[in-house]
PDB file of C-alpha atoms and ligand atoms in Angstrom:
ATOM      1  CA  UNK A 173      -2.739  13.957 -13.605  1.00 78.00           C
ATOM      2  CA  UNK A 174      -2.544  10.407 -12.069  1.00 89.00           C
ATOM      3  CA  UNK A 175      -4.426   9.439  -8.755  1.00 94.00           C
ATOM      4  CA  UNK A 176      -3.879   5.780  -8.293  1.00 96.00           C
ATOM      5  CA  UNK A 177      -4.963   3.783  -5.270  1.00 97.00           C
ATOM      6  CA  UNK A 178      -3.358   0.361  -4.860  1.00 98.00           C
ATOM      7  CA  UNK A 179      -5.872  -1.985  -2.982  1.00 98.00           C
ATOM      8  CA  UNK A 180      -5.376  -5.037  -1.770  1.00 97.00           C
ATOM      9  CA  UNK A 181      -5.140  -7.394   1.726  1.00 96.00           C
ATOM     10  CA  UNK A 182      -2.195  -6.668   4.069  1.00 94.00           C
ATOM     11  CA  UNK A 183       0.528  -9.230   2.701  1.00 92.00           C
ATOM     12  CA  UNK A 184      -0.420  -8.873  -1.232  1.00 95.00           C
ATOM     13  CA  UNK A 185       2.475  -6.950  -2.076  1.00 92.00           C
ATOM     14  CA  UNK A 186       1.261  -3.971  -2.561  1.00 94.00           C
ATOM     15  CA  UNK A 187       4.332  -2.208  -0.633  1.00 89.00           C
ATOM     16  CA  UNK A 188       7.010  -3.975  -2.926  1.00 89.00           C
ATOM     17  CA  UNK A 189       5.099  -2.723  -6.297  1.00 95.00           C
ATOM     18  CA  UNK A 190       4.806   0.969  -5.029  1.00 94.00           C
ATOM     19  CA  UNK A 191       7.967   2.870  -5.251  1.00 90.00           C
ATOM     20  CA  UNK A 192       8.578   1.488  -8.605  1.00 91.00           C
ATOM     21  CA  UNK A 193       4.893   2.537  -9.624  1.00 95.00           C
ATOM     22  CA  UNK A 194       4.943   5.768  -8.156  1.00 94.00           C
ATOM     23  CA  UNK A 195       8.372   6.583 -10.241  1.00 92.00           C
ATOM     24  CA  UNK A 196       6.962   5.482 -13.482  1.00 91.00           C
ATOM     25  CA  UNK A 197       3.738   7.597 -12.951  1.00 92.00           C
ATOM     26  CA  UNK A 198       6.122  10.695 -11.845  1.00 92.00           C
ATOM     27  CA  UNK A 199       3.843  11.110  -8.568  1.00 94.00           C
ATOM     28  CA  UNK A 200       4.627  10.769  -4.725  1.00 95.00           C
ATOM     29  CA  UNK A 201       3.780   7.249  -2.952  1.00 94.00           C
ATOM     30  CA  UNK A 202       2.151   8.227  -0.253  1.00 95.00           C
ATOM     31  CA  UNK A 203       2.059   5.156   2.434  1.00 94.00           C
ATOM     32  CA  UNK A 204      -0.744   6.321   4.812  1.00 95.00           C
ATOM     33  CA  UNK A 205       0.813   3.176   7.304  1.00 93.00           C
ATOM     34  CA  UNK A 206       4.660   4.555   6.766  1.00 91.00           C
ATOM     35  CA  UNK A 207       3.327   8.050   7.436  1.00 92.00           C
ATOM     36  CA  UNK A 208       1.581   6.591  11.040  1.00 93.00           C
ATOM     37  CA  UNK A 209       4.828   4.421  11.787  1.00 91.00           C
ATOM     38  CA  UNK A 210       7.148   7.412  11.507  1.00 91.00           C
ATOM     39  CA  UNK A 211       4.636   9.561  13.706  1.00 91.00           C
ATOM     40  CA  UNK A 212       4.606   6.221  15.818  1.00 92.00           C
ATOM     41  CA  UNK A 213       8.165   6.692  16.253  1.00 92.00           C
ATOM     42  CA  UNK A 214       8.506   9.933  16.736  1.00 93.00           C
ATOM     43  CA  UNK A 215       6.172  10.048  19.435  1.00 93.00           C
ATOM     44  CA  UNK A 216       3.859  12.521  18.433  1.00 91.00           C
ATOM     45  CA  UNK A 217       0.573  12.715  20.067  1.00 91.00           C
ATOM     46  CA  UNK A 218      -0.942  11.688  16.580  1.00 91.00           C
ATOM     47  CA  UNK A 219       1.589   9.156  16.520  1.00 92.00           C
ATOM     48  CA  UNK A 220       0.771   7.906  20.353  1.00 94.00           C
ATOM     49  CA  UNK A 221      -3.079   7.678  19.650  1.00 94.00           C
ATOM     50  CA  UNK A 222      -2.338   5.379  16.288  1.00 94.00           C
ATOM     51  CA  UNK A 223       0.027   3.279  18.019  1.00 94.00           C
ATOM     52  CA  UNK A 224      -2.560   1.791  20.586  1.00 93.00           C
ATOM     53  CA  UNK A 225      -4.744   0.569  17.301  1.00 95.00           C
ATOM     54  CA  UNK A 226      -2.038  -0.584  14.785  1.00 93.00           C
ATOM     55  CA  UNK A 227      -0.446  -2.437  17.436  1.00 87.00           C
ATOM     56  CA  UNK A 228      -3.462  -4.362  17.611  1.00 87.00           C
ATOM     57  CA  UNK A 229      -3.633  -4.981  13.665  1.00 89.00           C
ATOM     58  CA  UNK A 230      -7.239  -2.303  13.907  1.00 93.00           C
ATOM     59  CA  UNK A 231      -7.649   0.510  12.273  1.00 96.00           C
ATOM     60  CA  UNK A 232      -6.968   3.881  12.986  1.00 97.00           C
ATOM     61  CA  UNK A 233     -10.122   5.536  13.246  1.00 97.00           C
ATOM     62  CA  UNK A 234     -11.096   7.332  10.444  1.00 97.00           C
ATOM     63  CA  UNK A 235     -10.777  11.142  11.087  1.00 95.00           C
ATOM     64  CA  UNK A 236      -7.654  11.206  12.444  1.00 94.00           C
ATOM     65  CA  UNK A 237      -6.489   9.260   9.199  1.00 96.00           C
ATOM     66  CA  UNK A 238      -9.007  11.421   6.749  1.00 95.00           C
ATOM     67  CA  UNK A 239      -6.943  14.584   8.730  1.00 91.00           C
ATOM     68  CA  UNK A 240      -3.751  13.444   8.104  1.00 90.00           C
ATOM     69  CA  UNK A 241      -4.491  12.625   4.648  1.00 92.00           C
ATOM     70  CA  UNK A 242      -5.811  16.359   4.241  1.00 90.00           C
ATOM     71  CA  UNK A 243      -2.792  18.103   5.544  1.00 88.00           C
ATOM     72  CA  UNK A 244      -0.810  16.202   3.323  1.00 89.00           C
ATOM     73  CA  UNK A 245      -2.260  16.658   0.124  1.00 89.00           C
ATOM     74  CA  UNK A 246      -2.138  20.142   0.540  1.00 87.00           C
ATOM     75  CA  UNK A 247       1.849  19.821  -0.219  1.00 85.00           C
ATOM     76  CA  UNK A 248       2.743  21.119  -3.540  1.00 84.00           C
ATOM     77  CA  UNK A 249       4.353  17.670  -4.371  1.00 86.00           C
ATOM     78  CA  UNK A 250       1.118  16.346  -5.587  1.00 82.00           C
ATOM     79  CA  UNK A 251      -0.050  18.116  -8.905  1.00 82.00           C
ATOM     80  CA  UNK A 252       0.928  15.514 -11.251  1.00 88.00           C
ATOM     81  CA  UNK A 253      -1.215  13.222  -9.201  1.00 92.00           C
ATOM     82  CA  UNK A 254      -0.577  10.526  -5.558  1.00 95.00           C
ATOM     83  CA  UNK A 255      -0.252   7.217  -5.658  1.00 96.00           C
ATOM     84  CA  UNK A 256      -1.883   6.129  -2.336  1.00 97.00           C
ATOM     85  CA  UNK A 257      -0.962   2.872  -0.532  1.00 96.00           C
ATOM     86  CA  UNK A 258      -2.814   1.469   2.262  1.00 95.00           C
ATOM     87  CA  UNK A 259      -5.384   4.093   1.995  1.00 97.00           C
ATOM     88  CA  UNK A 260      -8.568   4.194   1.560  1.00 98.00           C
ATOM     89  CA  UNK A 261      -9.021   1.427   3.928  1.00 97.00           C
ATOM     90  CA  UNK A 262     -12.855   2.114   4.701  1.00 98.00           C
ATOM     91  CA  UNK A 263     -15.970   3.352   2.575  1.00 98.00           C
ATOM     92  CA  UNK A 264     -16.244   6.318   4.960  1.00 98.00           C
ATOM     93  CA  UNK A 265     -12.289   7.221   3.419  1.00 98.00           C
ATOM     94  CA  UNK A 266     -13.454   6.680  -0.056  1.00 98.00           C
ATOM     95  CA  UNK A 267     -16.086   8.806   0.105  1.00 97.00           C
ATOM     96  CA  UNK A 268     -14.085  11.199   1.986  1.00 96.00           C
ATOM     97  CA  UNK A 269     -11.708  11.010  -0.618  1.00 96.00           C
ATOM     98  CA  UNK A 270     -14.303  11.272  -3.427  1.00 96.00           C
ATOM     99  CA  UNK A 271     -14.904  14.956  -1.752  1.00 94.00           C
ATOM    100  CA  UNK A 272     -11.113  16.036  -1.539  1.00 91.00           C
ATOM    101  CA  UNK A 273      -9.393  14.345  -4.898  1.00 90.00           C
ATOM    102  CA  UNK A 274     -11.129  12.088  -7.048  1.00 92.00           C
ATOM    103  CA  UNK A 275      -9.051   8.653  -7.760  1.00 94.00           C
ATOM    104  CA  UNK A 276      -9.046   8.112 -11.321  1.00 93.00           C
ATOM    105  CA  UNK A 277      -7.701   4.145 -11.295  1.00 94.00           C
ATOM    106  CA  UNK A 278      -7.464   1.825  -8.688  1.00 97.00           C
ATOM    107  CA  UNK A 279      -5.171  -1.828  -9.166  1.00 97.00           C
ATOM    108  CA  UNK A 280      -6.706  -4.499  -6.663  1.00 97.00           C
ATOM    109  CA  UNK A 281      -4.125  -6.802  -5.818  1.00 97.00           C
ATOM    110  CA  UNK A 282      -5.555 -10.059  -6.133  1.00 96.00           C
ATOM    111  CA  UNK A 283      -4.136 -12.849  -4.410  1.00 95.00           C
ATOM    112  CA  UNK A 284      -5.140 -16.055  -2.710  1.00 92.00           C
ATOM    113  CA  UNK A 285      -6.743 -15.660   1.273  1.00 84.00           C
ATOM    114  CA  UNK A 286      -4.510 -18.437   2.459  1.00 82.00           C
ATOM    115  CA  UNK A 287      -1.128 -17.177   1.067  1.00 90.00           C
ATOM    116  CA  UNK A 288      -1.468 -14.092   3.088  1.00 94.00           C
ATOM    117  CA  UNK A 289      -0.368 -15.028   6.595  1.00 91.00           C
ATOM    118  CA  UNK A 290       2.881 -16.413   5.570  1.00 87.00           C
ATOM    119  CA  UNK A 291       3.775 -13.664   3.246  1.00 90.00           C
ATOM    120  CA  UNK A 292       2.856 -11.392   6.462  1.00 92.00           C
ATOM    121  CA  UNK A 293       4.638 -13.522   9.314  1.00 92.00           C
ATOM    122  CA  UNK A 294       7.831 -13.601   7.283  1.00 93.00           C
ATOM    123  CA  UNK A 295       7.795 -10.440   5.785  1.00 92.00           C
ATOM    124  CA  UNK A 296      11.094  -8.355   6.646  1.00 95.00           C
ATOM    125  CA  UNK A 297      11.545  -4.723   6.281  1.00 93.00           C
ATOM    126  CA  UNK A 298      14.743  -2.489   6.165  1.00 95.00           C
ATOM    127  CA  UNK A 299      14.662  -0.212   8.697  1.00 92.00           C
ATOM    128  CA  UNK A 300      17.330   2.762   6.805  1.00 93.00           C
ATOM    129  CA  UNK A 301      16.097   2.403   3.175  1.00 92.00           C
ATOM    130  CA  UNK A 302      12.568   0.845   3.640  1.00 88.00           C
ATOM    131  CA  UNK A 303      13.393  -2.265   1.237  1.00 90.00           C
ATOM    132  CA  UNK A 304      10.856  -5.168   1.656  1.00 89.00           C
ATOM    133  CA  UNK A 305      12.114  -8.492   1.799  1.00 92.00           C
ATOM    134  CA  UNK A 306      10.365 -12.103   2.688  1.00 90.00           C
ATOM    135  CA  UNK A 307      12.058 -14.743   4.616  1.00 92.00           C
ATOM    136  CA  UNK A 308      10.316 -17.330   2.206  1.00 84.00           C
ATOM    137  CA  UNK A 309       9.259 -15.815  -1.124  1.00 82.00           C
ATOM    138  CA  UNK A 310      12.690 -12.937  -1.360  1.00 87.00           C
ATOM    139  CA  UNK A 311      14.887 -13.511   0.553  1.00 94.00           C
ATOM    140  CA  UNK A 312      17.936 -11.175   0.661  1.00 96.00           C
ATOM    141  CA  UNK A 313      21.169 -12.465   0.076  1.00 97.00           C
ATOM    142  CA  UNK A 314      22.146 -12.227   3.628  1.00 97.00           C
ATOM    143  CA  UNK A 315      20.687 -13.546   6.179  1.00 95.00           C
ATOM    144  CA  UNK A 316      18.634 -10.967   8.406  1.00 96.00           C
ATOM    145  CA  UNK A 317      20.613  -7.961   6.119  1.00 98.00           C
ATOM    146  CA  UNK A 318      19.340  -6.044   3.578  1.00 97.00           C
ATOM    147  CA  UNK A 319      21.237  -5.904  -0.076  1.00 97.00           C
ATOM    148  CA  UNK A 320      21.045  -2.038  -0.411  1.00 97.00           C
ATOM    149  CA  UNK A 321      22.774  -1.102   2.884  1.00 97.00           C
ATOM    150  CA  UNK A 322      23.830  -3.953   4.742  1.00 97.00           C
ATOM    151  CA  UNK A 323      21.542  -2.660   7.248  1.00 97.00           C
ATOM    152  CA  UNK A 324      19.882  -5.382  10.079  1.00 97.00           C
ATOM    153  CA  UNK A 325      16.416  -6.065   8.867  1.00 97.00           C
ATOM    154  CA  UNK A 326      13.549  -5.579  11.349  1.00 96.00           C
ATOM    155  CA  UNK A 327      10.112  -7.691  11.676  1.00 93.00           C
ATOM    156  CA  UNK A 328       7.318  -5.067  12.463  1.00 88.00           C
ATOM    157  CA  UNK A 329       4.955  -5.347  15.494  1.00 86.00           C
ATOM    158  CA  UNK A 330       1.556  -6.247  13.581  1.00 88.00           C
ATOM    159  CA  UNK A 331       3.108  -8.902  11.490  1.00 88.00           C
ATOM    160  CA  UNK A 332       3.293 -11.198  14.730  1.00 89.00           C
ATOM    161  CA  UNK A 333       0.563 -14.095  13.517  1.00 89.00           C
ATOM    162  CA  UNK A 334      -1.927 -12.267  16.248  1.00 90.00           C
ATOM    163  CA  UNK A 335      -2.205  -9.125  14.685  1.00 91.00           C
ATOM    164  CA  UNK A 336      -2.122 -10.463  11.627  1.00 92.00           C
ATOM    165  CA  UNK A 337      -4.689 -12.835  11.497  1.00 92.00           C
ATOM    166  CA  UNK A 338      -6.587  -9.467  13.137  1.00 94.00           C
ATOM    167  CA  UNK A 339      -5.545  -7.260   9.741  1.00 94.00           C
ATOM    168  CA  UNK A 340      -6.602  -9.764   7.593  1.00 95.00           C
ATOM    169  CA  UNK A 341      -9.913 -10.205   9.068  1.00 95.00           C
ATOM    170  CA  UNK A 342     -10.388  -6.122   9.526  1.00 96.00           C
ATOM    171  CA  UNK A 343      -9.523  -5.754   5.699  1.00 97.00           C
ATOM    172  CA  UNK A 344     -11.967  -8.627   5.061  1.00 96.00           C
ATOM    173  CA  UNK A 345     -15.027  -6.935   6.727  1.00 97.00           C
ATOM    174  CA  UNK A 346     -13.780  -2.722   6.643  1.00 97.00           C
ATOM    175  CA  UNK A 347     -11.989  -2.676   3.511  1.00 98.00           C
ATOM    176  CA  UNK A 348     -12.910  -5.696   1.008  1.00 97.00           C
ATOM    177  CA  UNK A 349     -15.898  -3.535   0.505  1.00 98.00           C
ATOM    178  CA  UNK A 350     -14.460  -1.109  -1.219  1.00 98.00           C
ATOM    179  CA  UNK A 351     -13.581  -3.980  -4.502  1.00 97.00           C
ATOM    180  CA  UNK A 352     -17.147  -2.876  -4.875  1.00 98.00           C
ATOM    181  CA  UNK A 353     -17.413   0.626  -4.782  1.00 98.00           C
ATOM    182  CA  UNK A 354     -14.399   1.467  -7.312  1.00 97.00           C
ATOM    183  CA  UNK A 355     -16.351  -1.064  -9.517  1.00 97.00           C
ATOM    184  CA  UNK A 356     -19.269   0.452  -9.629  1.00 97.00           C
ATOM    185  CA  UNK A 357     -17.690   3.624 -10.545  1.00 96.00           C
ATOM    186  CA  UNK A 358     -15.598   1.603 -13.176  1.00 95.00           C
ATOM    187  CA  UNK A 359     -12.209   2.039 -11.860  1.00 95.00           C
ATOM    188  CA  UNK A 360     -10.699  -1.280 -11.052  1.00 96.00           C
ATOM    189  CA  UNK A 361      -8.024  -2.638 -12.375  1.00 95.00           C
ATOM    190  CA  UNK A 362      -7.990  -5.929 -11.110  1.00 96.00           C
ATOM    191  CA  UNK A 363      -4.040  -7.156 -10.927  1.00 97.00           C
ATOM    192  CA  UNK A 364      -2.825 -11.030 -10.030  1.00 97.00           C
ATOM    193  CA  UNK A 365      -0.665 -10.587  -7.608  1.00 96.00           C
ATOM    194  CA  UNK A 366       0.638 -14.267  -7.504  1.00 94.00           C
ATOM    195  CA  UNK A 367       3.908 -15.246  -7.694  1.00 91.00           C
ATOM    196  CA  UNK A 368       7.337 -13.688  -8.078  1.00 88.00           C
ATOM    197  CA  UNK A 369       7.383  -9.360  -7.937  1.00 88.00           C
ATOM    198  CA  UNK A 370       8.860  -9.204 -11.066  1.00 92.00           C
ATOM    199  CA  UNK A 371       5.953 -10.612 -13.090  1.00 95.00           C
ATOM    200  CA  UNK A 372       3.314  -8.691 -10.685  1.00 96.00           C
ATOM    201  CA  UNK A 373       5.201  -5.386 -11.769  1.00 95.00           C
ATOM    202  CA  UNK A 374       4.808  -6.661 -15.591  1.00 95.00           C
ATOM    203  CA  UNK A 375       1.038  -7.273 -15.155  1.00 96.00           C
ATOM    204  CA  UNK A 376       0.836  -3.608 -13.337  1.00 96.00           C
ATOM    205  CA  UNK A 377       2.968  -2.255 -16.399  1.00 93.00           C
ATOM    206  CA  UNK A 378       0.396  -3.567 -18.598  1.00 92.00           C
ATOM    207  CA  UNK A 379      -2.346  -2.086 -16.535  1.00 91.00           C
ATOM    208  CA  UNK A 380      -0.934   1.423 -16.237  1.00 89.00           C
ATOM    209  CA  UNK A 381      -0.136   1.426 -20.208  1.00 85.00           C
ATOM    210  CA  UNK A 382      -4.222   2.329 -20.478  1.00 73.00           C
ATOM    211  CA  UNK A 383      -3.607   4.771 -17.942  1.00 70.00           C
ATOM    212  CA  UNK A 384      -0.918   6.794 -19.192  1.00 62.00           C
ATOM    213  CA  UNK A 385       0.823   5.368 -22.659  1.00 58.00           C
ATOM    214  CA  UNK A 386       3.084   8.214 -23.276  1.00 50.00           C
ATOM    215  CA  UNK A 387       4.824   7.955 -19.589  1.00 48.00           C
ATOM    216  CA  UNK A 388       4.917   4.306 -20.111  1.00 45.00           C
ATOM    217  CA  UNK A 389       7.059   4.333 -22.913  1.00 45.00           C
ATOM    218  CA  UNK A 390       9.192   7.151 -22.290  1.00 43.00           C
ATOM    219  CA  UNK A 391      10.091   5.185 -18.963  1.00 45.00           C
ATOM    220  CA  UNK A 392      10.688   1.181 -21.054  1.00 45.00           C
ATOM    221  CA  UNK A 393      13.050   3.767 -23.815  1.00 40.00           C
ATOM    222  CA  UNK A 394      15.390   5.028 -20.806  1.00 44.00           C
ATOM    223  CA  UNK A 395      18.288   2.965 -20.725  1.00 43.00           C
ATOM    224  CA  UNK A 396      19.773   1.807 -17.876  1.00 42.00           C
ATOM    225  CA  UNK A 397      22.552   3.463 -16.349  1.00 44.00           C
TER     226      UNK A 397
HETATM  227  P1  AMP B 492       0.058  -0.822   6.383  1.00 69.03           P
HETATM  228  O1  AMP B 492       1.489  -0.434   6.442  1.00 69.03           O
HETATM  229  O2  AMP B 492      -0.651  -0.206   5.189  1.00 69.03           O
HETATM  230  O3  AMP B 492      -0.165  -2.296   6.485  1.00 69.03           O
HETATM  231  O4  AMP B 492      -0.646  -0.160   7.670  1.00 69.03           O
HETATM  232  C1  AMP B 492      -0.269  -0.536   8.979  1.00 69.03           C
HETATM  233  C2  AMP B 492      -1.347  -0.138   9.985  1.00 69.03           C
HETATM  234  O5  AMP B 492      -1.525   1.273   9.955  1.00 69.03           O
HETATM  235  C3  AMP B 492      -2.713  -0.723   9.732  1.00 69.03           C
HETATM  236  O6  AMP B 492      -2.847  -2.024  10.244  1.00 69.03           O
HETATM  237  C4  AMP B 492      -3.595   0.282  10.452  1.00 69.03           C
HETATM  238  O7  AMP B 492      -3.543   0.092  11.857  1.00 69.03           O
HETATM  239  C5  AMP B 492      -2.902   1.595  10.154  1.00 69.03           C
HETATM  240  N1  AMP B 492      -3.414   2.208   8.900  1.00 69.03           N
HETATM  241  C6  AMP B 492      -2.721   2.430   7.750  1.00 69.03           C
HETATM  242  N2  AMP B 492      -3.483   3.021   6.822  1.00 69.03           N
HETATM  243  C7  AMP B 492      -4.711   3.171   7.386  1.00 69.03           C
HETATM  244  C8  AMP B 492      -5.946   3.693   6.934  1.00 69.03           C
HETATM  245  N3  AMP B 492      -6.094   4.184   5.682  1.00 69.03           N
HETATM  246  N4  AMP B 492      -7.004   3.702   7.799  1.00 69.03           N
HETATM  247  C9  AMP B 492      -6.872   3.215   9.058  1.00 69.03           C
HETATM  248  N5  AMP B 492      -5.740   2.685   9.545  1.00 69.03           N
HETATM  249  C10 AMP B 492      -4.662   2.662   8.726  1.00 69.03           C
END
């Protein structure tokens, strides 16, 4: 059983690491901002009443989050464990959290204040496949196209400088807070999160090793196909 929380400000890569993470702990990523997006687009009322707050770069308030989280940990998917990305976002989720499914490690993504807003403002996202890409520190080999699938990348609403200079200040007063309470209860892993996403995922390797050893070898022994 794995229940990892990646933590870190909006722009620290914490959405490039997570696929790759979630894989090599065998769990399911679960994005709580890609879940709200797709209900976004889909219109549902859920969906509707997010939309007017991540628009904005706020956050959605807590209990319709803390619901949504609940109805989807009750899949069967998640015995082996979550990896959760983008939540908790408040102390009110943590504890909330603390009630439903304990976490047992958390990586904070540790990165420079300053960097943020241009990793944010040129950040590029495949619509079809999800891929993340950034228009200064990766970009794809294409212009505006993403390597997987050729297809036209998109630049999302809240990563206009507005709302993003509005995200970085809501994680710095909501969610920063939290750095705290997962140390306290000695579960941070702190993780640089400078420079290129292949040596972030080799410092997260190194972190998870502690976590789980025997998945973390089994996956560096698999060869490539
Ligand atoms: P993200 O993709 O994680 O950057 O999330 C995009 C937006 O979704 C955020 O700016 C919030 O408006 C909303 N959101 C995602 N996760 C949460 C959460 N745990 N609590 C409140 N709002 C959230």
């Amino acid at each position: 059983m794995a229940r990892v929380v990646l933590l870190g400000p909006p722009g620290s890569g914490k959405g490039t690491q997570a696929e790759a993470i979630a894989r090599r702990l065998g769990v399911p990523h679960l994005s709580t901002g890609a879940i709200l997006r797709a209900a976004a687009a889909a219109g549902t009322p859920l969906g509707r009443e997010a939309e007017r707050y991540m628009g904005a770069g706020r956050l959605v308030p807590d209990e319709l989050v803390l619901g949504l989280i609940e109805e989807r940990l009750s899949d069967p998917d998640g015995r082996a464990g979550y990896l959760f990305d983008g939540f908790p976002r408040t102390v009110a989720q943590a504890e909330a959290l603390e009630h439903i499914a304990p976490v047992d490690r958390v990586l904070s993504f540790e990165i420079p204040f300053e960097e943020l807003l241009q990793r944010l403002t040129g950040r590029r996202t495949c619509p079809a496949c999800g891929s993340v890409y950034n228009t200064v520190t990766l970009p794809p080999k294409r212009a505006g196209r993403c390597d997987r699938d050729g297809a036209e990348l998109t630049k999302r609403s809240d990563d206009e400088e507005g709302a993003a200079r509005t995200r970085l200040e809501v994680y710095r007063k909501e969610t920063a807070p939290l750095l705290e309470f997962y140390r306290a209860r000695k579960r941070l892993a702190p993780i640089d999160a400078t420079g290129a996403p292949g040596l972030v995922a080799a410092r997260i390797d190194e972190a998870l090793e502690a976590l789980a050893p025997s998945s973390a070898k089994a996956y560096r022994s698999t060869p490539a196909p």
